[in-house]
Short mmCIF file of C-alpha atoms and ligand atoms in Angstrom, two decimals:
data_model
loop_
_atom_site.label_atom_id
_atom_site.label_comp_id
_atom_site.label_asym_id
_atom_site.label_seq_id
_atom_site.Cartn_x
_atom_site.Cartn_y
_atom_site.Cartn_z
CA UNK A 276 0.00 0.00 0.00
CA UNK A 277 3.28 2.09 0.50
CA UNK A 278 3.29 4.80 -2.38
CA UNK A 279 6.60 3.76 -4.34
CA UNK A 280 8.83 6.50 -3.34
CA UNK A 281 11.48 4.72 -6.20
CA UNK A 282 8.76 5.93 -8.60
CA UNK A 283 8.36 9.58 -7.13
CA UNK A 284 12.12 9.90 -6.99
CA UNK A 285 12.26 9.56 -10.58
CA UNK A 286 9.24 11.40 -11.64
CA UNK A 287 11.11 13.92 -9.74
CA UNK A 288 14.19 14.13 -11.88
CA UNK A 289 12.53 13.99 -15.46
CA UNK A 290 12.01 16.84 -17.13
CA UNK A 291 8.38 18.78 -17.08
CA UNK A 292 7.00 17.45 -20.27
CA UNK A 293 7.95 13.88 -19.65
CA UNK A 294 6.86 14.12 -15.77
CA UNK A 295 3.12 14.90 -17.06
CA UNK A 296 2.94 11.87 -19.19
CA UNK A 297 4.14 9.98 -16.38
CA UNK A 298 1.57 10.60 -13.99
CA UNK A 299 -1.47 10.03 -16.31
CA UNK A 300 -0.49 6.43 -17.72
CA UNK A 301 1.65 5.05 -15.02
CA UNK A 302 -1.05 4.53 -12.16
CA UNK A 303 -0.13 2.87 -9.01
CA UNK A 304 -2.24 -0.16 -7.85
CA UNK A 305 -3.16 -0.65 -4.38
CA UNK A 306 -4.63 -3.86 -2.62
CA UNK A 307 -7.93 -3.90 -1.61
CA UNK A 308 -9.33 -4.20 1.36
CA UNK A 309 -13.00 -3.11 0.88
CA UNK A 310 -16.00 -2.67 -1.48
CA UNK A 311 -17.36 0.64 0.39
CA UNK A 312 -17.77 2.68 -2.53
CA UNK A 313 -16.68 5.47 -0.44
CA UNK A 314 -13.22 4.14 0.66
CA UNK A 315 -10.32 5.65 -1.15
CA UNK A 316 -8.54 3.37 -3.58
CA UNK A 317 -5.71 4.38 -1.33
CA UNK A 318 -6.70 3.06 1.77
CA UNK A 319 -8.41 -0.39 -0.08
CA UNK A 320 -11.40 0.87 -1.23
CA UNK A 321 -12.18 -0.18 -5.30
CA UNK A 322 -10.54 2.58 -7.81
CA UNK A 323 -13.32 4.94 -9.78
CA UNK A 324 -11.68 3.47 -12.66
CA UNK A 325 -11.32 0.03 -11.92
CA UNK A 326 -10.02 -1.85 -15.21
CA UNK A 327 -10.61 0.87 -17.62
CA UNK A 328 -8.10 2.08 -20.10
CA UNK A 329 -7.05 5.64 -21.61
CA UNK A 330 -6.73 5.80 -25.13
CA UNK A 331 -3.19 4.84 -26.60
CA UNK A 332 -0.80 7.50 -26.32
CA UNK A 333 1.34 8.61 -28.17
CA UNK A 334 -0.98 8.22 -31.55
CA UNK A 335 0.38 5.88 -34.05
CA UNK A 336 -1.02 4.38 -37.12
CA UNK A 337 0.25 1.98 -40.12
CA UNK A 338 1.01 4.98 -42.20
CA UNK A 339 3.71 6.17 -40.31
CA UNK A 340 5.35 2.63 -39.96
CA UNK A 341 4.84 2.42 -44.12
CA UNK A 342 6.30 6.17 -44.63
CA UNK A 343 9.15 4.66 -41.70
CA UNK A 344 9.94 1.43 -44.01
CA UNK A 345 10.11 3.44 -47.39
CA UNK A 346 12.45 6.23 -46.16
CA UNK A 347 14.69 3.62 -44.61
CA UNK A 348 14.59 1.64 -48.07
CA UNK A 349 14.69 4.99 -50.27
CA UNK A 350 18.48 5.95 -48.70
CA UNK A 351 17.06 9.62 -48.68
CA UNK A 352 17.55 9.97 -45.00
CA UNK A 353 18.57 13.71 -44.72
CA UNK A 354 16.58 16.66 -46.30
CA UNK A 355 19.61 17.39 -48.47
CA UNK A 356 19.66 14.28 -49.91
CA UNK A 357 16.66 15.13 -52.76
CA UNK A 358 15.18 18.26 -53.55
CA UNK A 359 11.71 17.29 -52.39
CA UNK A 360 11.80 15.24 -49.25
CA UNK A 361 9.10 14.74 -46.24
CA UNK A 362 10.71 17.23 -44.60
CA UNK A 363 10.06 19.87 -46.75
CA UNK A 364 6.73 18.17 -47.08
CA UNK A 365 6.07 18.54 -43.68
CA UNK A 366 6.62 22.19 -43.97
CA UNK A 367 4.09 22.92 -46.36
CA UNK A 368 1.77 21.11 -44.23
CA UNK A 369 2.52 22.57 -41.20
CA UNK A 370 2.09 25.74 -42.66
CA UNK A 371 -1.18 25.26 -44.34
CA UNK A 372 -2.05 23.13 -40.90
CA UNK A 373 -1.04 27.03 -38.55
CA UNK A 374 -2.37 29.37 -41.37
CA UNK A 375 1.52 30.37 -42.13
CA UNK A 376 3.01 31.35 -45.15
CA UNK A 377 6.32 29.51 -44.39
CA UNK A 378 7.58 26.48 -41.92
CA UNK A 379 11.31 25.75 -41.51
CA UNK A 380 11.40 22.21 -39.47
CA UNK A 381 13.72 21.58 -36.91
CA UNK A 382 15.37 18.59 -34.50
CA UNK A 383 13.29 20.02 -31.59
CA UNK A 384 11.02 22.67 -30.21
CA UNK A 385 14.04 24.15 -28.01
CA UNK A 386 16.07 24.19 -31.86
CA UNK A 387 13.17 25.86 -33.35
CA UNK A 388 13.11 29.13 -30.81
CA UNK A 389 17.17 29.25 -30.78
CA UNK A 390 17.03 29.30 -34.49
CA UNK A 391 13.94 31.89 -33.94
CA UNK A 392 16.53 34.04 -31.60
CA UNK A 393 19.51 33.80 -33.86
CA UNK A 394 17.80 34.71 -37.12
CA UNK A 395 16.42 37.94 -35.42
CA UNK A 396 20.28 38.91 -34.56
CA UNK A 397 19.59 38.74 -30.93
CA UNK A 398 23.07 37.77 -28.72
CA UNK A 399 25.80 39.04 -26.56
CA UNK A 400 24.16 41.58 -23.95
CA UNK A 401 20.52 41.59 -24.96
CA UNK A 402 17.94 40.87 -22.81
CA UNK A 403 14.51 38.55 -23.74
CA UNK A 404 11.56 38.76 -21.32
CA UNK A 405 9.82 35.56 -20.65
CA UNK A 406 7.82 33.53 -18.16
CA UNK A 407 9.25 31.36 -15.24
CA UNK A 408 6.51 28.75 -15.45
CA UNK A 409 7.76 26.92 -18.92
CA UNK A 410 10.20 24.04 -19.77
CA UNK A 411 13.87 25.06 -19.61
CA UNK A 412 14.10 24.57 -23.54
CA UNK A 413 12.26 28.34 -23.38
CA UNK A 414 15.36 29.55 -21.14
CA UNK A 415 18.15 27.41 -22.93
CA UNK A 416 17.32 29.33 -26.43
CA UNK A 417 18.32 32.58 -24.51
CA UNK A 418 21.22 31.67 -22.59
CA UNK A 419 22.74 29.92 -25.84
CA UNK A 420 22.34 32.91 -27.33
CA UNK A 421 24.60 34.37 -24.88
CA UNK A 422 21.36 37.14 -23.76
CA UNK A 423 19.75 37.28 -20.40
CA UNK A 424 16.51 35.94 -19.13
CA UNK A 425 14.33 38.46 -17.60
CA UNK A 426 11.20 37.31 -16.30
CA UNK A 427 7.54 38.35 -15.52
CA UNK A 428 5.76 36.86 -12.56
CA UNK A 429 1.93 35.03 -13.63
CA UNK A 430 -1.29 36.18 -14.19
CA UNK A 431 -2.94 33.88 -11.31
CA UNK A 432 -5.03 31.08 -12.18
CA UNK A 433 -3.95 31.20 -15.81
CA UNK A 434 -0.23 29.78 -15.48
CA UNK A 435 0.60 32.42 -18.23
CA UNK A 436 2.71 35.23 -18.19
CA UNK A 437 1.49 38.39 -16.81
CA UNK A 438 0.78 40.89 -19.61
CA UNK A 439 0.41 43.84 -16.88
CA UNK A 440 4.10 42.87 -15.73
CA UNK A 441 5.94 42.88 -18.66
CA UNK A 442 6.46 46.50 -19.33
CA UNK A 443 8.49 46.90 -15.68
CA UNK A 444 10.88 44.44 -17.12
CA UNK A 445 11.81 46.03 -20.32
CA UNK A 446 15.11 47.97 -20.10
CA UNK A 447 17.34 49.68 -23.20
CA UNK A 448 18.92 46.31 -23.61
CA UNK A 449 15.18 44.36 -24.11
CA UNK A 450 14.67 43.10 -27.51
CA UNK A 451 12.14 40.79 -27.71
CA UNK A 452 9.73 38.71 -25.85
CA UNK A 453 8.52 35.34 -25.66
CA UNK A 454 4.84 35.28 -24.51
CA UNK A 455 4.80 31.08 -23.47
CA UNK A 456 1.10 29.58 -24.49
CA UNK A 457 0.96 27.07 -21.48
CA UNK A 458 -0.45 24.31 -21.32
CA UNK A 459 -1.73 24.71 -24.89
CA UNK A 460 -3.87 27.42 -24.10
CA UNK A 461 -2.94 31.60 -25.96
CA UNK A 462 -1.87 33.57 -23.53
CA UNK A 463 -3.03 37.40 -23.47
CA UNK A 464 -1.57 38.42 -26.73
CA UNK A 465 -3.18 41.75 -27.66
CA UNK A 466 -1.61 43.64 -24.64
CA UNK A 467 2.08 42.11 -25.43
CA UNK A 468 1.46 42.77 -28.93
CA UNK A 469 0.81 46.37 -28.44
CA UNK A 470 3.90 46.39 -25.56
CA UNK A 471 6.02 45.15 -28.64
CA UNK A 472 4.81 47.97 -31.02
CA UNK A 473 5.74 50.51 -28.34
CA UNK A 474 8.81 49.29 -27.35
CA UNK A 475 9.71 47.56 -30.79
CA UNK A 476 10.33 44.49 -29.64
CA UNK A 477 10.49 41.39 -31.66
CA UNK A 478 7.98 39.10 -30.53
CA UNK A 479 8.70 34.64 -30.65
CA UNK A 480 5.93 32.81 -29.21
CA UNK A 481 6.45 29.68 -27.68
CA UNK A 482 3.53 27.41 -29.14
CA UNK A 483 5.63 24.41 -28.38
CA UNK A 484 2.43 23.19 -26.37
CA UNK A 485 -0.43 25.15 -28.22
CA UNK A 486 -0.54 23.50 -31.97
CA UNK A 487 -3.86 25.10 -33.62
CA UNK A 488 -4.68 27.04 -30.55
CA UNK A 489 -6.35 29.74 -31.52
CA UNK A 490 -6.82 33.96 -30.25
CA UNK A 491 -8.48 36.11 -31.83
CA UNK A 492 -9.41 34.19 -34.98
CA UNK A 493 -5.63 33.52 -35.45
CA UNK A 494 -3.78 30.70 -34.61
CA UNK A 495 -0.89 30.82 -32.18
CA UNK A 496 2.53 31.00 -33.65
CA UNK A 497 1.34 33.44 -36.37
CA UNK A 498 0.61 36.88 -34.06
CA UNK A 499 4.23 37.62 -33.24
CA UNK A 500 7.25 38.11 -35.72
CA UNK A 501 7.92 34.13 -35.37
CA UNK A 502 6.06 30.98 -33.80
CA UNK A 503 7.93 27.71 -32.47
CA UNK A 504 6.60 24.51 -32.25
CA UNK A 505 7.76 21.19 -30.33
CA UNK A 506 7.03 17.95 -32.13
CA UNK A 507 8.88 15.95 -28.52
CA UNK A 508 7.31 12.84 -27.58
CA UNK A 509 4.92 13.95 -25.22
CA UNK A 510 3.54 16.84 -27.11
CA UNK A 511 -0.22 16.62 -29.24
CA UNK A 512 1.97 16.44 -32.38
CA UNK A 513 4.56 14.08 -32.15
CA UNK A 514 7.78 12.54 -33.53
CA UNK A 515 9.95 11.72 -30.63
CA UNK A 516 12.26 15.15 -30.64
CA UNK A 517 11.14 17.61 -33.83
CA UNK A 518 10.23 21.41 -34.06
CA UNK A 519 9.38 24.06 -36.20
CA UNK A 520 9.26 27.86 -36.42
CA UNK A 521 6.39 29.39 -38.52
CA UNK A 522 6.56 33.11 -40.15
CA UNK A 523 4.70 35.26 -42.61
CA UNK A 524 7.96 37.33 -43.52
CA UNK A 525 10.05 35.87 -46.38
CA UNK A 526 13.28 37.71 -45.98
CA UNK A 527 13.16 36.53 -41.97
CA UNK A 528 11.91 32.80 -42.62
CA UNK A 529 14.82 32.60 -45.05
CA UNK A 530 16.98 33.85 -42.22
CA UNK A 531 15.26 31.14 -39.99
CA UNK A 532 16.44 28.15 -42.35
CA UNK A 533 19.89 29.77 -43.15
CA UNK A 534 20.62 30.01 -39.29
CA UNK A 535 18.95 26.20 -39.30
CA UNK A 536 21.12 25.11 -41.35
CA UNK A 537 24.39 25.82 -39.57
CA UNK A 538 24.64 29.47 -41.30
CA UNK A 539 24.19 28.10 -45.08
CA UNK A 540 21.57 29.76 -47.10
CA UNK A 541 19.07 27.90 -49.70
CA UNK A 542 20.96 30.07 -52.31
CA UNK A 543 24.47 31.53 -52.74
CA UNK A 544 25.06 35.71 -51.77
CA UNK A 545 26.07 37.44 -54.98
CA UNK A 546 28.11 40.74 -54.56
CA UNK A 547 27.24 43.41 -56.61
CA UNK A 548 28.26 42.46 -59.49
CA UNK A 549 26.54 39.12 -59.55
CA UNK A 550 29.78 37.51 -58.63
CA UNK A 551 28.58 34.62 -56.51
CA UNK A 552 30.34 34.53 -53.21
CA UNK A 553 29.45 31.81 -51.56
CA UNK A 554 26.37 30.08 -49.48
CA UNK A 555 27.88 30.12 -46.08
CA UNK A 556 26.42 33.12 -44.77
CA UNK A 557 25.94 33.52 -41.29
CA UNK A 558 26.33 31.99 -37.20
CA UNK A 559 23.62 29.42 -37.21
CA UNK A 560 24.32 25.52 -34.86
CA UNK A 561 22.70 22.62 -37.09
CA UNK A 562 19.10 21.59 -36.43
CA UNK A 563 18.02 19.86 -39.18
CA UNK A 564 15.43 18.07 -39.10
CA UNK A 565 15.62 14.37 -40.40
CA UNK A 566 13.83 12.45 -42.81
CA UNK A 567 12.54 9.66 -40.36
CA UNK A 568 11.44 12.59 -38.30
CA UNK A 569 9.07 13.69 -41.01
CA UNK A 570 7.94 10.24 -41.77
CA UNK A 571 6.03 9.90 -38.45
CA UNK A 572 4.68 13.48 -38.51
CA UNK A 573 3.64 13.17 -42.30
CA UNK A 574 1.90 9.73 -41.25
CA UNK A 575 -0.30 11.27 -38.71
CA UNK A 576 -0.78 14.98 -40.70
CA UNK A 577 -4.53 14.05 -41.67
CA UNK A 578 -5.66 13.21 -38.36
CA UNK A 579 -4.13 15.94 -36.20
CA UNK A 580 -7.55 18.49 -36.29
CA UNK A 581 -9.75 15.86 -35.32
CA UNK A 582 -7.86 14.82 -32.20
CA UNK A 583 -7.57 18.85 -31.71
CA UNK A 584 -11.46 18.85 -32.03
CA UNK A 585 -12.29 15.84 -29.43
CA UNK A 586 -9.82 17.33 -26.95
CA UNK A 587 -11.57 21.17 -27.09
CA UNK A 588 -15.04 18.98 -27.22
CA UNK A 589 -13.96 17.00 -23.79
CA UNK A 590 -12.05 20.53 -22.32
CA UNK A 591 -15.86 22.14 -22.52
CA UNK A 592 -17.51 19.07 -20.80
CA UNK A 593 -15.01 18.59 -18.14
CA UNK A 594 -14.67 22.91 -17.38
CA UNK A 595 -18.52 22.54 -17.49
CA UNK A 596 -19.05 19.89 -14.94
CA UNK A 597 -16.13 21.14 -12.76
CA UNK A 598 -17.16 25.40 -13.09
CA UNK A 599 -18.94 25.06 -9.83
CA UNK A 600 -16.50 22.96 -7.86
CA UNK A 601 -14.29 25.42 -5.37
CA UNK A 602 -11.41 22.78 -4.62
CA UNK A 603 -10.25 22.51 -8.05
CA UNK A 604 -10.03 26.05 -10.41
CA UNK A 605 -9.73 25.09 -13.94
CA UNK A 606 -6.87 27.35 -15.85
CA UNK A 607 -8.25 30.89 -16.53
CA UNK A 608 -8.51 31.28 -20.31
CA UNK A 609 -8.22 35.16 -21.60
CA UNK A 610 -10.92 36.88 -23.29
CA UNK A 611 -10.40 36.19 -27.04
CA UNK A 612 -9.06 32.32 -26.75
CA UNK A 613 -10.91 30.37 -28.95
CA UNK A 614 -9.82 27.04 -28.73
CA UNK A 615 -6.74 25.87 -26.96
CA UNK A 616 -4.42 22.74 -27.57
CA UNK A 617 -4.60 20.76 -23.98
CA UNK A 618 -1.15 19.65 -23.50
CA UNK A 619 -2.44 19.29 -19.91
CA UNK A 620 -5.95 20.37 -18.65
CA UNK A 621 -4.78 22.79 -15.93
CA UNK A 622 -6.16 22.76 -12.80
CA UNK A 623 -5.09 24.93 -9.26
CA UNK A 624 -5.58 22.50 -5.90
CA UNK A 625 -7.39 24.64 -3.58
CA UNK A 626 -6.54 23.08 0.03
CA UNK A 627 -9.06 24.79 2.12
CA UNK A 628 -11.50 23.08 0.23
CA UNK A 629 -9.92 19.48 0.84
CA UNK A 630 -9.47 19.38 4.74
CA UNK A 631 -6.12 21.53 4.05
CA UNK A 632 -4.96 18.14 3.18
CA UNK A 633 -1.67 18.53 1.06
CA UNK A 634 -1.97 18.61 -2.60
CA UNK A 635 0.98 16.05 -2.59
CA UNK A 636 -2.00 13.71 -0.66
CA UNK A 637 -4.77 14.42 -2.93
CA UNK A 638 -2.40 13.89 -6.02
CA UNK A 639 -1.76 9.92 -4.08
CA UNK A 640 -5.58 9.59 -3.73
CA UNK A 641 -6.42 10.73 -6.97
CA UNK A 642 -3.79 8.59 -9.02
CA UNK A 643 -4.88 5.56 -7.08
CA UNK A 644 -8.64 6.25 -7.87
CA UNK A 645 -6.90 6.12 -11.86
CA UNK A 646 -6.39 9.42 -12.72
CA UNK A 647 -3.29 10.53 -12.47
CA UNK A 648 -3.17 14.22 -11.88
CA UNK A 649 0.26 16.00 -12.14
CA UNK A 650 2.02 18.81 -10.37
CA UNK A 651 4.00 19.54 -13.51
CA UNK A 652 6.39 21.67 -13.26
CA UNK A 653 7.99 21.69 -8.98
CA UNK A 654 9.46 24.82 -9.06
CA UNK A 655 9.96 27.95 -11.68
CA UNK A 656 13.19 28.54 -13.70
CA UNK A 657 13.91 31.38 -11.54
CA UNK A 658 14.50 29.28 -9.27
CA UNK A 659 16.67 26.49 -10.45
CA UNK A 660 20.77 26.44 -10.23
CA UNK A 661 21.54 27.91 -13.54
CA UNK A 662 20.86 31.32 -12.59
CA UNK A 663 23.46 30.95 -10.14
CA UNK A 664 25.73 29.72 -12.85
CA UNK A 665 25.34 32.38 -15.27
CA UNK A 666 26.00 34.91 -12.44
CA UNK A 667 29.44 33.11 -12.10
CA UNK A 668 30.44 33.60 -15.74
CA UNK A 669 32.87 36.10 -16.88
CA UNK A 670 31.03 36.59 -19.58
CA UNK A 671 28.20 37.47 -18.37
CA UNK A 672 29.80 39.74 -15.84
CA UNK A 673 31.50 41.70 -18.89
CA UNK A 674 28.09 41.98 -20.72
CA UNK A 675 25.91 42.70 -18.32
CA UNK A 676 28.13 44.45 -15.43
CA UNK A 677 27.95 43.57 -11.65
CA UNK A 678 25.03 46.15 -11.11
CA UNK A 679 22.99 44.69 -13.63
CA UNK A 680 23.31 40.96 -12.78
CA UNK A 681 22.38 41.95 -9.15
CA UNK A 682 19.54 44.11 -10.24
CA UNK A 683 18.38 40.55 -12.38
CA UNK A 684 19.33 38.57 -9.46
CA UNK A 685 17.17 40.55 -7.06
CA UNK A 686 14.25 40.48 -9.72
CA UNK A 687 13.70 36.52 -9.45
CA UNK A 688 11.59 37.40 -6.47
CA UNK A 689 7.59 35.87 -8.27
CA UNK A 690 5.70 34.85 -5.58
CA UNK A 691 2.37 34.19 -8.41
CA UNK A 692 4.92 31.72 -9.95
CA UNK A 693 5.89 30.23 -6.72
CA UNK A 694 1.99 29.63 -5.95
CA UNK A 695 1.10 28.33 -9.16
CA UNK A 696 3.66 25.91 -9.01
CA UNK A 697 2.58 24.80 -5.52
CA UNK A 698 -1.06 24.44 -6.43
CA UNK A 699 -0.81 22.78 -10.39
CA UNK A 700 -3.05 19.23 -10.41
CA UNK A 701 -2.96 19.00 -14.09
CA UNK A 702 -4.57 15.80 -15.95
CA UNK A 703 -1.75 15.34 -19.08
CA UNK A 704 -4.28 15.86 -21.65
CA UNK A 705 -2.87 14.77 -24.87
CA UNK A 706 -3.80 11.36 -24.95
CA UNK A 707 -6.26 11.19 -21.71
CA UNK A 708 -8.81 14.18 -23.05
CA UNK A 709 -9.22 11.89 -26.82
CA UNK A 710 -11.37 9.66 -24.45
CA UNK A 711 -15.23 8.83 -23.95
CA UNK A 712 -17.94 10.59 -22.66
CA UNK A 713 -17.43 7.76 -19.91
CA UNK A 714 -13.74 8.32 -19.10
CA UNK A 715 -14.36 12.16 -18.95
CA UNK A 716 -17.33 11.24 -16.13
CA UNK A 717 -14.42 8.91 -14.53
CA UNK A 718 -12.44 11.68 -14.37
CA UNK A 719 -14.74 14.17 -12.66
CA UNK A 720 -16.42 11.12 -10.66
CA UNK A 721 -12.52 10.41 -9.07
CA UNK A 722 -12.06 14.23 -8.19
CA UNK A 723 -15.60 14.37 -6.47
CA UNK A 724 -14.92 10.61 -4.41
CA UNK A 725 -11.94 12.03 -3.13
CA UNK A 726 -13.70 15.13 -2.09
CA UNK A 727 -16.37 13.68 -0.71
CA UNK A 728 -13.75 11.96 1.39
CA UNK A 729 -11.24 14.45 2.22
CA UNK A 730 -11.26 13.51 5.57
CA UNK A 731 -9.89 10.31 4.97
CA UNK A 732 -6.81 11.76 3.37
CA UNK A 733 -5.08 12.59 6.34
CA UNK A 734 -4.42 9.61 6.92
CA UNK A 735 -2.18 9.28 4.21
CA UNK A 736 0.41 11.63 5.39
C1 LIG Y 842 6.64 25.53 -23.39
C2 LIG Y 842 7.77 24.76 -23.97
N1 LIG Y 842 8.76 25.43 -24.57
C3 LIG Y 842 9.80 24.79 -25.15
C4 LIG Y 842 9.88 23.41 -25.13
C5 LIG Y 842 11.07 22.76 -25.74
O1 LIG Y 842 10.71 21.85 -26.74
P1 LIG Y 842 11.60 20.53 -27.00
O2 LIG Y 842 11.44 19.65 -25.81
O3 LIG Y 842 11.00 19.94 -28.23
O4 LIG Y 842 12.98 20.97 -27.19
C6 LIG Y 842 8.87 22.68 -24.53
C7 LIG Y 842 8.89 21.20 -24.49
O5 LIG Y 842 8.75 20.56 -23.49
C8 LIG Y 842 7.79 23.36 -23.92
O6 LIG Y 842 6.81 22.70 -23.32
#
């Protein structure tokens, strides 16, 4: 009946995206004891979902193994191995799929904003505002850029960045921002838009959770300068590790693949004379994506809407059923969203409303009744050891100056962050929210048995 700490160890040290997809499929079985219908799982008592199944995740069909078996026979295993390849199928898809004019693919969401931040010539001394609450690949674009971090605290209830906060953060060094659409949902776009056209900022959103979200009437990726995407293998569009970055501006999506493609553009500069000088044109790493890549995305490209449909059609039921509950507060969508993505289905744990039991003790009960319901992400970026390191390097000292990096250091103070963090019981919705009408009632039955029986859950501690 113990709770395997092994397991919570490790869920512990994976990283956020992997740590939600954890906690819905791997659900801990308990003996039992009892047939009370009101006895916690937990404690013995028969799980809500006793021997029912969530829907396979991650999709797969038999045209991705077919497209998998052909580009292993055809030899064309790289995009610059052909002229026309999957990858460069994939991008006209994508785009058409986001309402783009242009996709450049890359190895993985994290690829597809560096490449974003390179092409738009930000580096050495620059600053990028951004939220704490997103994975570290959001963070790791900036820093490998050689700028700084700055963030805004959250909007509460929303897990989003707080558009109010963002103009206190921008200095002369600020040049661009990446609003974060968490947890597949927009965040407040219109107000960071029109901070961006004030300031002139560049804006990169971070859709790497929010494919076909849409604000506004537009979808997400397409209301800044560039979008990025994250095709990793827990994401609602998946190939294992893949990205892409979306953009309606030729001259900077050309930018985007040069910098892609390790600085080498699709055609050669020419001085002015027409003398061609060469293709190697600019700093860019190399984040190509590969041809098997694009084989599992291509194999799934005609069935990506509907699963976005069936998730938005289960989001409304569940928010429906749970908008009068007080213990659990479903994420806070802005005005303008009209459909989000549902990496997870956000939820904030409202202790007073469970006995003040800890949300680490409803999270037990819950899993055990079968749904597994995640904390996500334990603690914001501003709070993890790398700050600390880039305060140690010389470089950043010589960029930025002692005053500054103590002014930054000071500015990691975001308590609305620090509470969101604590209070997250998100359901991993990729997979979980394609179910019935049946597992959708499991789900709110589970949260309401454990309610009902909050008092029971002390005795878990
Ligand atoms: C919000 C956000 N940004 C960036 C990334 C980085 O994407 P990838 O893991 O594909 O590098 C992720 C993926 O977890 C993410 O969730």
């Amino acid at each position: 009946m113990k709770y395997n700490s092994d397991r919570r160890d490790f869920i512990a040290k994976v990283s956020a995206g992997t740590l939600a997809y954890l906690a819905a499929y791997s659900i801990p079985s308990f003996a039992r004891t009892s047939n009370d219908p009101d006895k916690l799982a937990i404690l013995g008592g028969v799980p809500v979902r006793d021997n029912m199944t969530w829907p396979q995740w991650p999709y797969r069909n038999q045209k991705m193994i077919d497209n998998l078996t052909e580009t292993t026979k055809s030899g064309i295993w790289s995009r610059i191995d052909a002229d026309k390849t999957r990858v460069s199928q994939w991008e006209l898809d994508f785009a058409a799929m986001t309402g783009a004019q242009y996709a450049v693919a890359t190895g993985s969401g994290t690829q597809s904003l560096s490449t974003s931040l390179f092409a738009l010539g930000i580096g050495p001394g620059d600053e990028v505002i951004t939220s704490p609450y997103t994975d570290m690949g959001t963070v790791s674009a900036i820093i490998t850029c050689h700028a700084l971090p700055v963030f805004v605290d959250l909007d509460p209830l929303s897990f989003q960045l707080n558009a109010k906060d963002v103009e206190n953060k921008i200095t002369a060094r600020t040049k661009a921002i990446i609003p974060v659409h968490m947890l597949g949902a927009p965040c407040e776009m219109e107000p960071i838009m029109a901070i961006a056209k004030k300031h002139r900022l560049y804006i990169v959103e971070d859709a790497a959770q929010a494919h076909l979200a849409s604000y506004k009437g537009q979808k997400v990726g397409n209301i800044g300068n560039l979008g990025c995407f994250s095709f990793q293998g827990s994401k609602q569009v998946s190939c294992g590790e893949g990205g892409a970055v979306i953009g309606s501006d030729k001259q900077l999506m050309d930018k985007v693949y040069t910098v892609m493609n390790h600085g080498t553009a699709r055609t050669p500069m020419v001085d002015a004379n027409g003398k061609i000088l060469g293709d190697h044109v600019r700093i860019g790493p190399k984040y190509r994506m590969n041809e098997f890549q694009a084989s599992v995305l291509n194999g799934q490209q005609d069935t990506i809407q509907q699963r976005f449909d069936t998730r938005n059609n289960n989001a409304i039921y569940l928010r429906e059923q749970l908008k009068d509950f007080p213990g659990l507060k479903v994420q806070k969508m802005f005005e303008g969203t009209d459909s989000a993505s549902y990496y997870l289905f956000g939820m904030s744990y409202q202790k007073e409303h469970f006995n003040n039991a800890d949300r680490s003790l409803f999270l037990k009960a819950i899993g055990a009744e079968g749904v597994g319901l995640s904390g996500y992400i334990s603690q914001g970026l501003h709070r993890e050891p790398w700050t600390g390191y880039i305060m140690e390097q010389q470089g950043y000292k010589s960029m930025f100056g002692k005053k500054r990096l103590q002014q930054w250091k000071e500015s990691l103070y975001l308590p609305e962050c620090d509470k969101a963090c604590g209070q997250m019981a998100g359901l991993y919705a990729v997979g979980t929210l394609l179910g019935t009408r049946k597992d959708m009632d499991s789900i709110i039955a589970a949260i309401m048995k454990v309610h009902k029986n909050r008092d029971q859950l002390a005795k878990l501690a």
